[in-house]
Tab-separated table of C-alpha atoms in Angstrom:
chain	number	residue	atom	x	y	z
T	1	MET	CA	-46.821	49.309	51.708
T	2	ILE	CA	-43.514	50.806	50.647
T	3	TYR	CA	-42.139	49.874	54.055
T	4	LEU	CA	-42.358	46.204	53.041
T	5	LEU	CA	-39.109	46.979	51.226
T	6	PHE	CA	-37.618	47.254	54.683
T	7	SER	CA	-39.149	44.017	55.978
T	8	PRO	CA	-35.797	42.395	56.997
T	9	GLU	CA	-34.824	45.481	58.999
T	10	ILE	CA	-38.281	45.805	60.561
T	11	TYR	CA	-38.168	42.139	61.525
T	12	GLY	CA	-34.676	42.563	63.005
T	13	LEU	CA	-35.882	45.542	65.051
T	14	ALA	CA	-38.919	43.606	66.307
T	15	VAL	CA	-36.731	40.692	67.444
T	16	ALA	CA	-34.352	43.095	69.183
T	17	LEU	CA	-37.331	44.523	71.094
T	18	VAL	CA	-38.351	40.986	72.093
T	19	PHE	CA	-34.929	40.404	73.646
T	20	LEU	CA	-35.014	43.846	75.261
T	21	CYS	CA	-38.168	42.694	77.047
T	22	LEU	CA	-36.652	39.294	77.908
T	23	SER	CA	-33.598	41.008	79.409
T	24	MET	CA	-35.934	42.619	81.965
T	25	THR	CA	-37.297	39.266	83.159
T	26	ARG	CA	-35.744	36.438	85.166
T	27	PRO	CA	-32.677	35.001	83.344
T	28	ASP	CA	-33.342	31.705	81.569
T	29	PRO	CA	-30.483	30.709	79.195
T	30	ARG	CA	-32.322	27.732	77.671
T	31	ARG	CA	-35.379	29.877	76.879
T	32	ASP	CA	-33.235	32.656	75.393
T	33	HIS	CA	-31.337	30.293	73.106
T	34	THR	CA	-34.473	28.557	71.870
T	35	VAL	CA	-36.187	31.874	71.128
T	36	ALA	CA	-33.071	33.273	69.410
T	37	LEU	CA	-32.618	30.162	67.293
T	38	PHE	CA	-36.259	30.121	66.210
T	39	LEU	CA	-36.406	33.855	65.426
T	40	SER	CA	-33.077	33.889	63.566
T	41	ALA	CA	-34.257	30.989	61.374
T	42	ILE	CA	-37.408	32.978	60.542
T	43	GLY	CA	-35.163	35.981	59.832
T	44	VAL	CA	-33.285	34.005	57.173
T	45	ALA	CA	-36.634	33.132	55.554
T	46	VAL	CA	-37.738	36.799	55.675
T	47	CYS	CA	-34.497	37.888	53.977
T	48	LEU	CA	-34.835	35.176	51.321
T	49	ALA	CA	-38.416	36.295	50.634
T	50	GLY	CA	-37.110	39.855	50.257
T	51	LEU	CA	-34.584	39.002	47.519
T	52	PRO	CA	-36.796	40.264	44.633
T	53	LEU	CA	-37.574	43.604	46.341
T	54	GLU	CA	-36.377	46.833	44.721
T	55	GLY	CA	-36.848	50.480	45.598
T	56	SER	CA	-35.600	53.302	47.771
T	57	LEU	CA	-36.655	54.748	51.095
T	58	PHE	CA	-36.181	57.829	53.263
T	59	SER	CA	-35.606	60.351	50.463
T	60	GLY	CA	-33.267	58.020	48.638
T	61	THR	CA	-30.860	57.473	51.540
T	62	CYS	CA	-31.494	53.708	51.581
T	63	ARG	CA	-31.565	51.566	48.454
T	64	VAL	CA	-33.125	48.130	48.288
T	65	ASP	CA	-31.790	46.097	45.375
T	66	LEU	CA	-30.458	42.607	44.713
T	67	PHE	CA	-26.988	43.622	45.919
T	68	SER	CA	-28.200	44.728	49.357
T	69	GLN	CA	-30.705	41.866	49.653
T	70	VAL	CA	-28.088	39.192	48.919
T	71	PHE	CA	-25.870	40.572	51.657
T	72	LYS	CA	-28.810	40.709	54.071
T	73	VAL	CA	-29.397	36.994	53.481
T	74	MET	CA	-25.723	36.351	54.235
T	75	LEU	CA	-25.844	38.506	57.381
T	76	PHE	CA	-28.900	36.764	58.846
T	77	THR	CA	-27.482	33.378	57.847
T	78	GLY	CA	-24.287	34.282	59.688
T	79	LEU	CA	-26.336	35.271	62.733
T	80	PHE	CA	-28.281	31.995	62.579
T	81	LEU	CA	-25.057	29.962	62.375
T	82	VAL	CA	-23.547	31.805	65.338
T	83	ILE	CA	-26.677	31.257	67.433
T	84	CYS	CA	-26.512	27.557	66.525
T	85	LEU	CA	-23.119	27.540	68.257
T	86	CYS	CA	-24.592	29.042	71.438
T	87	SER	CA	-26.475	26.023	72.799
T	88	ASN	CA	-23.788	25.733	75.470
T	89	LEU	CA	-22.875	29.390	75.903
T	90	ASN	CA	-20.213	28.958	78.575
T	91	GLY	CA	-18.246	32.080	77.671
T	92	ILE	CA	-21.007	34.479	78.816
T	93	GLU	CA	-22.545	34.833	82.282
T	94	LYS	CA	-26.000	33.215	82.398
T	95	GLU	CA	-27.719	36.403	83.543
T	96	ARG	CA	-26.335	38.200	80.467
T	97	HIS	CA	-27.634	35.809	77.802
T	98	SER	CA	-30.651	37.968	76.913
T	99	GLU	CA	-28.431	41.028	76.491
T	100	PHE	CA	-26.028	38.922	74.417
T	101	TYR	CA	-28.756	37.966	71.931
T	102	LEU	CA	-30.156	41.514	71.998
T	103	LEU	CA	-26.768	42.903	70.937
T	104	LEU	CA	-26.358	40.245	68.237
T	105	PHE	CA	-29.697	41.193	66.670
T	106	VAL	CA	-29.032	44.947	67.009
T	107	CYS	CA	-25.631	44.497	65.362
T	108	THR	CA	-27.149	42.477	62.514
T	109	LEU	CA	-29.865	45.102	62.084
T	110	SER	CA	-27.269	47.873	61.851
T	111	MET	CA	-25.239	45.885	59.324
T	112	MET	CA	-28.347	45.385	57.193
T	113	LEU	CA	-28.878	49.151	57.288
T	114	LEU	CA	-25.220	49.534	56.341
T	115	VAL	CA	-25.475	47.462	53.155
T	116	SER	CA	-28.586	49.387	52.078
T	117	SER	CA	-27.183	52.847	52.831
T	118	VAL	CA	-26.543	55.087	49.841
T	119	HIS	CA	-25.993	58.287	51.808
T	120	LEU	CA	-22.779	59.143	53.643
T	121	LEU	CA	-24.593	60.076	56.853
T	122	THR	CA	-26.711	56.900	57.120
T	123	LEU	CA	-23.620	54.906	56.202
T	124	TYR	CA	-21.664	56.398	59.072
T	125	VAL	CA	-24.469	56.061	61.628
T	126	ALA	CA	-25.089	52.395	60.701
T	127	LEU	CA	-21.375	51.631	60.912
T	128	GLU	CA	-21.112	53.217	64.357
T	129	LEU	CA	-24.169	51.344	65.646
T	130	SER	CA	-22.707	48.017	64.545
T	131	GLY	CA	-19.324	48.946	66.012
T	132	TYR	CA	-20.651	49.807	69.477
T	133	SER	CA	-22.689	46.595	69.583
T	134	LEU	CA	-19.543	44.586	68.832
T	135	TYR	CA	-17.490	46.437	71.460
T	136	VAL	CA	-20.015	45.546	74.168
T	137	LEU	CA	-20.254	41.936	72.961
T	138	VAL	CA	-16.496	41.571	73.435
T	139	PHE	CA	-16.789	43.045	76.953
T	140	LEU	CA	-19.388	40.409	77.888
T	141	ARG	CA	-16.918	37.543	78.166
T	142	ARG	CA	-17.168	35.767	81.494
T	143	GLU	CA	-13.417	35.931	82.121
T	144	ARG	CA	-13.353	39.677	82.720
T	145	GLU	CA	-9.591	40.051	82.275
T	146	TYR	CA	-9.788	38.752	78.681
T	147	GLY	CA	-12.936	40.646	77.754
T	148	VAL	CA	-12.073	44.048	79.222
T	149	ASN	CA	-8.560	44.211	77.778
T	150	SER	CA	-9.720	43.179	74.313
T	151	GLY	CA	-12.806	45.364	74.463
T	152	ILE	CA	-10.794	48.480	75.345
T	153	LYS	CA	-8.307	47.835	72.555
T	154	TYR	CA	-11.146	47.184	70.091
T	155	PHE	CA	-12.963	50.346	71.151
T	156	LEU	CA	-9.903	52.622	70.960
T	157	THR	CA	-8.766	51.401	67.540
T	158	GLY	CA	-12.357	51.476	66.267
T	159	ALA	CA	-12.845	55.055	67.486
T	160	SER	CA	-9.599	56.122	65.782
T	161	ALA	CA	-10.626	54.508	62.489
T	162	SER	CA	-14.048	56.125	62.800
T	163	ALA	CA	-12.504	59.579	63.246
T	164	VAL	CA	-10.297	59.107	60.173
T	165	MET	CA	-13.278	57.932	58.142
T	166	LEU	CA	-15.372	60.901	59.257
T	167	PHE	CA	-12.645	63.271	58.065
T	168	GLY	CA	-12.636	61.491	54.691
T	169	LEU	CA	-16.420	61.810	54.435
T	170	ALA	CA	-16.123	65.540	55.140
T	171	LEU	CA	-13.513	65.921	52.379
T	172	ILE	CA	-15.727	64.114	49.870
T	173	TYR	CA	-18.754	66.192	50.801
T	174	GLY	CA	-16.736	69.412	50.689
T	175	ALA	CA	-15.338	68.635	47.228
T	176	THR	CA	-18.508	67.335	45.602
T	177	GLY	CA	-21.264	69.148	47.483
T	178	THR	CA	-23.383	66.029	47.839
T	179	ALA	CA	-23.648	63.125	50.263
T	180	HIS	CA	-25.887	60.880	48.145
T	181	ILE	CA	-23.911	57.959	46.735
T	182	ASN	CA	-26.045	58.030	43.579
T	183	GLU	CA	-24.892	61.589	42.902
T	184	LEU	CA	-21.333	60.804	43.994
T	185	SER	CA	-21.089	57.889	41.557
T	186	ARG	CA	-22.055	60.340	38.786
T	187	VAL	CA	-19.631	63.169	39.609
T	188	MET	CA	-16.683	61.441	41.291
T	189	PRO	CA	-15.226	59.565	38.279
T	190	GLY	CA	-14.479	62.935	36.680
T	191	MET	CA	-12.969	64.320	39.883
T	192	MET	CA	-10.725	61.452	40.930
T	193	ARG	CA	-7.580	63.337	39.921
T	194	GLN	CA	-8.329	66.034	42.497
T	195	PRO	CA	-6.247	65.378	45.640
T	196	ASP	CA	-9.036	66.188	48.079
T	197	VAL	CA	-11.397	63.691	46.400
T	198	SER	CA	-8.841	60.879	46.176
T	199	VAL	CA	-7.566	61.443	49.718
T	200	GLY	CA	-11.131	61.750	50.989
T	201	LEU	CA	-12.122	58.441	49.429
T	202	ILE	CA	-9.047	56.671	50.815
T	203	LEU	CA	-9.610	58.067	54.324
T	204	THR	CA	-13.257	57.012	54.099
T	205	LEU	CA	-12.228	53.515	53.084
T	206	CYS	CA	-9.976	53.348	56.168
T	207	GLY	CA	-13.053	52.820	58.336
T	208	PHE	CA	-13.987	49.756	56.315
T	209	PHE	CA	-10.376	48.562	56.115
T	210	PHE	CA	-10.568	48.453	59.908
T	211	LYS	CA	-13.711	46.327	59.761
T	212	LEU	CA	-12.067	43.952	57.297
T	213	ALA	CA	-8.847	43.947	59.404
T	214	LEU	CA	-6.624	44.923	56.496
T	215	PHE	CA	-3.037	46.028	57.131
T	216	PRO	CA	-2.271	48.392	58.934
T	217	PHE	CA	-5.707	48.317	60.611
T	218	HIS	CA	-5.420	44.678	61.678
T	219	PHE	CA	-3.695	44.934	65.057
T	220	TRP	CA	-6.952	44.627	66.962
T	221	ALA	CA	-7.973	41.363	65.296
T	222	PRO	CA	-5.805	38.720	67.053
T	223	ASP	CA	-6.344	40.238	70.510
T	224	VAL	CA	-10.104	40.613	70.000
T	225	TYR	CA	-10.507	37.096	68.595
T	226	GLU	CA	-8.542	35.751	71.559
T	227	GLY	CA	-10.243	37.920	74.174
T	228	ALA	CA	-13.856	37.602	73.008
T	229	ALA	CA	-16.093	34.663	73.858
T	230	ASN	CA	-15.886	32.009	71.151
T	231	PRO	CA	-19.336	32.711	69.576
T	232	VAL	CA	-18.583	36.450	69.554
T	233	ALA	CA	-15.276	35.798	67.794
T	234	ALA	CA	-17.200	33.689	65.271
T	235	TYR	CA	-19.600	36.556	64.644
T	236	VAL	CA	-16.738	39.058	64.182
T	237	ALA	CA	-15.010	36.660	61.766
T	238	THR	CA	-18.092	36.059	59.612
T	239	ALA	CA	-21.002	38.527	59.620
T	240	SER	CA	-18.853	41.566	60.364
T	241	LYS	CA	-16.554	40.728	57.432
T	242	VAL	CA	-19.501	40.224	55.079
T	243	ALA	CA	-20.844	43.710	55.876
T	244	ALA	CA	-17.399	45.284	55.416
T	245	ILE	CA	-17.001	43.670	51.973
T	246	ALA	CA	-20.432	44.956	50.881
T	247	VAL	CA	-19.673	48.554	51.807
T	248	LEU	CA	-16.156	48.434	50.368
T	249	ILE	CA	-17.593	47.314	47.022
T	250	ARG	CA	-20.150	50.126	47.083
T	251	MET	CA	-17.576	52.788	48.014
T	252	VAL	CA	-14.860	51.687	45.580
T	253	ALA	CA	-17.479	51.570	42.807
T	254	LEU	CA	-17.854	55.336	43.333
T	255	GLY	CA	-14.618	55.861	41.413
T	256	GLY	CA	-16.176	54.252	38.358
T	257	GLY	CA	-13.010	52.254	37.638
T	258	HIS	CA	-11.168	55.334	36.385
T	259	SER	CA	-8.704	55.894	39.227
T	260	GLU	CA	-5.268	54.303	38.734
T	261	PHE	CA	-4.133	55.980	41.953
T	262	LEU	CA	-6.867	54.216	43.927
T	263	ALA	CA	-6.277	50.885	42.159
T	264	HIS	CA	-2.545	50.974	42.872
T	265	GLY	CA	-3.183	51.905	46.502
T	266	LEU	CA	-5.609	49.029	46.949
T	267	ALA	CA	-3.185	46.635	45.228
T	268	ALA	CA	-0.411	47.599	47.656
T	269	LEU	CA	-2.826	47.122	50.542
T	270	ALA	CA	-3.850	43.684	49.248
T	271	ILE	CA	-0.247	42.517	48.855
T	272	ILE	CA	0.864	43.667	52.300
T	273	SER	CA	-2.267	42.280	53.988
T	274	MET	CA	-1.886	38.862	52.344
T	275	THR	CA	1.812	38.641	53.160
T	276	VAL	CA	1.672	39.971	56.718
T	277	GLY	CA	-1.393	37.883	57.514
T	278	ASN	CA	0.063	34.622	56.231
T	279	LEU	CA	3.567	35.079	57.663
T	280	SER	CA	2.145	36.032	61.071
T	281	THR	CA	-0.134	32.997	61.100
T	282	ILE	CA	2.748	30.532	60.779
T	283	VAL	CA	3.943	31.070	64.362
T	284	GLN	CA	0.515	31.006	66.041
T	285	LYS	CA	-0.299	28.246	68.521
T	286	ASP	CA	-3.694	29.556	69.643
T	287	LEU	CA	-6.413	28.480	67.202
T	288	LYS	CA	-8.396	31.722	67.444
T	289	ARG	CA	-5.323	33.895	66.877
T	290	LEU	CA	-4.470	31.711	63.889
T	291	LEU	CA	-7.936	32.320	62.441
T	292	ALA	CA	-7.576	36.053	63.140
T	293	PHE	CA	-4.347	36.419	61.174
T	294	SER	CA	-5.837	34.177	58.504
T	295	SER	CA	-8.693	36.708	58.229
T	296	VAL	CA	-6.145	39.460	57.570
T	297	ALA	CA	-4.810	37.454	54.625
T	298	HIS	CA	-8.302	36.751	53.299
T	299	GLY	CA	-9.090	40.464	53.467
T	300	GLY	CA	-6.178	40.915	51.079
T	301	TYR	CA	-7.576	38.277	48.723
T	302	VAL	CA	-10.971	40.042	48.651
T	303	MET	CA	-9.283	43.304	47.694
T	304	ILE	CA	-7.955	41.623	44.528
T	305	GLY	CA	-11.506	41.350	43.259
T	306	ILE	CA	-12.610	44.784	44.449
T	307	LEU	CA	-9.647	46.673	42.975
T	308	SER	CA	-10.486	45.235	39.552
T	309	MET	CA	-13.259	47.867	39.615
T	310	ASN	CA	-15.545	46.145	37.160
T	311	ARG	CA	-18.627	43.963	37.395
T	312	THR	CA	-16.627	40.742	37.223
T	313	GLY	CA	-14.432	41.852	40.101
T	314	TYR	CA	-17.360	42.951	42.265
T	315	ALA	CA	-19.176	39.660	41.552
T	316	SER	CA	-16.093	37.682	42.606
T	317	ALA	CA	-15.921	39.680	45.845
T	318	VAL	CA	-19.608	38.976	46.536
T	319	PHE	CA	-18.983	35.249	46.033
T	320	TYR	CA	-15.890	35.360	48.251
T	321	ALA	CA	-17.942	36.977	51.034
T	322	LEU	CA	-20.158	33.871	50.963
T	323	THR	CA	-17.035	31.710	50.949
T	324	ILE	CA	-15.664	33.383	54.074
T	325	LEU	CA	-19.041	33.045	55.800
T	326	VAL	CA	-19.264	29.291	55.198
T	327	LEU	CA	-15.624	28.356	55.810
T	328	LYS	CA	-15.037	30.482	58.903
T	329	SER	CA	-18.358	29.380	60.407
T	330	THR	CA	-17.245	25.768	60.022
T	331	CYS	CA	-13.884	26.473	61.658
T	332	PHE	CA	-15.552	28.164	64.624
T	333	LEU	CA	-18.058	25.319	64.921
T	334	VAL	CA	-15.057	23.096	65.609
T	335	VAL	CA	-13.530	25.684	67.969
T	336	VAL	CA	-16.731	25.966	70.031
T	337	THR	CA	-17.195	22.192	70.205
T	338	VAL	CA	-13.603	21.427	71.186
T	339	ALA	CA	-13.577	24.250	73.763
T	340	ASP	CA	-16.759	23.039	75.483
T	341	LYS	CA	-15.996	25.058	78.644
T	342	GLY	CA	-15.556	28.316	76.749
T	343	GLN	CA	-11.755	28.357	76.929
T	344	ASN	CA	-9.401	29.387	74.135
T	345	PRO	CA	-8.355	26.189	72.312
T	346	GLY	CA	-4.822	25.710	71.054
T	347	ILE	CA	-3.814	23.727	67.997
T	348	ASP	CA	-2.646	20.936	70.341
T	349	ASP	CA	-6.212	20.586	71.638
T	350	LEU	CA	-7.193	19.198	68.237
T	351	ALA	CA	-5.011	16.119	68.793
T	352	GLY	CA	-6.944	12.973	67.939
T	353	LEU	CA	-9.955	14.843	66.593
T	354	HIS	CA	-10.355	12.273	63.821
T	355	SER	CA	-11.095	9.580	66.402
T	356	ARG	CA	-12.972	11.782	68.889
T	357	SER	CA	-15.395	13.072	66.220
T	358	PRO	CA	-14.801	11.967	62.609
T	359	LEU	CA	-17.563	14.275	61.332
T	360	LEU	CA	-16.021	17.385	62.895
T	361	ALA	CA	-12.579	16.365	61.663
T	362	MET	CA	-13.901	16.048	58.117
T	363	ALA	CA	-15.646	19.426	58.352
T	364	LEU	CA	-12.447	21.041	59.627
T	365	MET	CA	-10.416	19.449	56.854
T	366	LEU	CA	-12.763	20.694	54.133
T	367	ALA	CA	-12.937	24.187	55.681
T	368	LEU	CA	-9.145	24.469	55.846
T	369	PHE	CA	-8.794	23.103	52.311
T	370	GLY	CA	-11.314	25.727	51.242
T	371	LEU	CA	-9.442	28.530	52.998
T	372	GLY	CA	-6.275	27.293	51.290
T	373	GLY	CA	-8.019	27.231	47.896
T	374	ILE	CA	-7.765	23.490	47.293
T	375	PRO	CA	-10.407	21.916	44.986
T	376	PRO	CA	-13.087	20.734	45.080
T	377	THR	CA	-14.315	23.221	47.663
T	378	ILE	CA	-16.170	26.508	47.610
T	379	GLY	CA	-12.916	28.212	48.621
T	380	PHE	CA	-11.244	27.063	45.396
T	381	THR	CA	-14.118	28.519	43.357
T	382	GLY	CA	-13.913	31.795	45.260
T	383	LYS	CA	-10.184	32.237	44.688
T	384	LEU	CA	-10.508	31.207	41.045
T	385	LEU	CA	-13.108	33.933	40.473
T	386	LEU	CA	-10.976	36.560	42.218
T	387	PHE	CA	-7.810	35.703	40.326
T	388	THR	CA	-9.635	35.470	36.977
T	389	ALA	CA	-11.138	38.942	37.460
T	390	ALA	CA	-7.719	40.400	38.275
T	391	MET	CA	-6.042	38.666	35.326
T	392	LYS	CA	-8.612	40.143	32.936
T	393	GLN	CA	-7.575	43.586	34.186
T	394	GLY	CA	-3.898	42.798	33.636
T	395	TYR	CA	-2.857	42.358	37.276
T	396	PHE	CA	-0.610	39.366	36.561
T	397	THR	CA	2.028	40.257	39.175
T	398	LEU	CA	-0.639	40.717	41.828
T	399	VAL	CA	-2.132	37.300	41.087
T	400	LEU	CA	1.334	35.729	41.161
T	401	ILE	CA	1.997	37.199	44.613
T	402	ALA	CA	-1.423	35.982	45.742
T	403	MET	CA	-0.581	32.461	44.526
T	404	ILE	CA	2.667	32.508	46.514
T	405	ASN	CA	0.664	33.529	49.570
T	406	VAL	CA	-1.758	30.676	48.961
T	407	VAL	CA	1.189	28.257	49.099
T	408	ILE	CA	2.383	29.825	52.367
T	409	SER	CA	-1.093	29.484	53.848
T	410	LEU	CA	-1.209	25.783	52.988
T	411	TYR	CA	1.722	25.231	55.354
T	412	TYR	CA	-0.098	26.348	58.491
T	413	TYR	CA	-3.430	24.878	57.463
T	414	LEU	CA	-1.700	21.511	57.078
T	415	LEU	CA	-0.142	21.930	60.530
T	416	VAL	CA	-3.657	22.191	61.972
T	417	LEU	CA	-4.770	19.117	60.032
T	418	LYS	CA	-1.681	17.265	61.195
T	419	ALA	CA	-2.768	17.876	64.784
T	420	ALA	CA	-6.309	16.699	63.996
T	421	TYR	CA	-5.393	13.570	62.045
T	422	LEU	CA	-1.831	12.510	62.828
T	423	THR	CA	-1.263	13.555	66.446
T	424	GLU	CA	-2.654	11.385	69.189
T	425	PRO	CA	-3.763	12.970	72.490
T	426	GLU	CA	-2.012	12.209	75.745
T	427	GLY	CA	-3.905	9.417	77.464
T	428	GLU	CA	-7.071	7.756	76.253
T	429	PRO	CA	-8.937	9.891	73.673
T	430	THR	CA	-12.298	11.121	74.954
T	431	PRO	CA	-15.121	11.216	72.369
T	432	LEU	CA	-16.504	14.700	71.802
T	433	ARG	CA	-20.157	15.109	72.664
T	434	VAL	CA	-21.815	16.478	69.532
T	435	SER	CA	-25.590	16.862	69.721
T	436	GLY	CA	-27.901	15.694	66.940
T	437	PRO	CA	-28.724	19.221	65.698
T	438	MET	CA	-25.015	20.088	65.606
T	439	LYS	CA	-24.351	16.964	63.539
T	440	VAL	CA	-27.046	18.056	61.093
T	441	LEU	CA	-25.560	21.559	60.920
T	442	THR	CA	-22.071	20.154	60.353
T	443	ALA	CA	-23.322	17.888	57.574
T	444	ALA	CA	-25.126	20.836	55.953
T	445	LEU	CA	-21.949	22.953	56.012
T	446	ILE	CA	-19.975	20.063	54.512
T	447	ALA	CA	-22.563	19.786	51.732
T	448	VAL	CA	-22.356	23.528	50.976
T	449	MET	CA	-18.538	23.465	50.931
T	450	VAL	CA	-18.461	20.536	48.509
T	451	MET	CA	-21.366	21.675	46.307
T	452	GLY	CA	-19.775	25.116	46.072
T	453	GLY	CA	-16.801	23.384	44.485
T	454	PHE	CA	-18.580	20.913	42.207
T	455	TYR	CA	-21.634	22.912	41.161
T	456	PRO	CA	-21.186	26.618	41.982
T	457	ASN	CA	-23.063	27.968	38.944
T	458	PRO	CA	-26.296	29.059	40.734
T	459	LEU	CA	-24.297	30.950	43.366
T	460	ILE	CA	-21.992	32.469	40.729
T	461	GLU	CA	-24.978	33.676	38.691
T	462	LEU	CA	-26.508	35.240	41.806
T	463	ALA	CA	-23.203	36.945	42.642
T	464	ARG	CA	-22.902	38.248	39.074
T	465	ALA	CA	-26.430	39.636	39.160
T	466	ALA	CA	-25.735	41.363	42.494
T	467	GLY	CA	-22.253	42.609	41.570
T	468	GLY	CA	-23.494	43.787	38.186
T	469	LEU	CA	-25.576	46.480	39.889
T	470	MET	CA	-22.435	48.372	40.967
């Protein structure tokens, strides 16, 4: 019965096997999407049912607690939202749809293993499994020129980051003599002044900086977002980021909040990532590249909470992971709907969106307001929690720089809204065809974005309970 602790992972594995079998039968895109949608919805319910579970498995290498279970709910929710966007999966060849869903479920399974891992070896294996699934997903784009170029760049940079991280893991193991994170969290705070331990931890974090697309590990992000099929880019921008935040919190918590060297390093990383991400976004005309550079900046914001190295900071980072999931999913819902043939939409393609689909225009407006931190949205709550945690630790200058970056980001978010609301398309505007289920999904995301601004207390309490375990 102890394996019930692993019920979300077992369910994810079972669904992956279902799609492995479907990939060996005659291609049927409509069947594959219906099955994926149904099974991913059940997966969210399984993860929600698993929230109260606690325990450890496999000789203590995997820990099941509220922290890991909350992130598993977010990961399966992200998968469900991405599959909702795949009803008209034009960016992938029809005969590859089963493999596409198979890789999505395998990647989600590996990320769930990642957030439960409390051993350096299982952590590394889970990270690699998720990475290889994402590389192949990028390759699957129907326009081979886009997919192959981006996939090769993604693979090469990912392999380099993986090698650096492996060297860091070896340094940590060599200095401490243990690979269990429970043991590391006990011995490492007293060893943080040793160069091999500090350098080892920083090199290890590099692998997760790559996942979160922090500077200087962000160069892959705009090309991969642009080169991947739109639903794949949505998955990279949401679920992948959620998993990276979870592991970064767990790894940084190893230092026990006693390393000024680590805190200063992370602060420098946060400042550069926010600034480079926002300044690079200003000149973007392609909507997906804009969202990619925006993700770089948001990675910097998340680091403000994590580098606080206390329960308040970790809780704010957990809440911000949910914020990114909701807001970026909404943005990509608009991207997928506007680019109904699977092309890469530009900002100009949003012209007249307010008349072509008022509901989508409203969702986009609230999502961009949220990303910019304007109340009353869930994004405002997320940034408020991050900045409050940093201020309590005395990082006033860091928060001030973050506020300046927020103002910069408002400029390009308003440019996108200007195209959607104030620019009229050439010729007669054509109404966007939005199906009934997509309208329901859009309305649900709008409700979450607004409720997260007006009444965030239940989510904040959950984030505090999860972050408090670090």
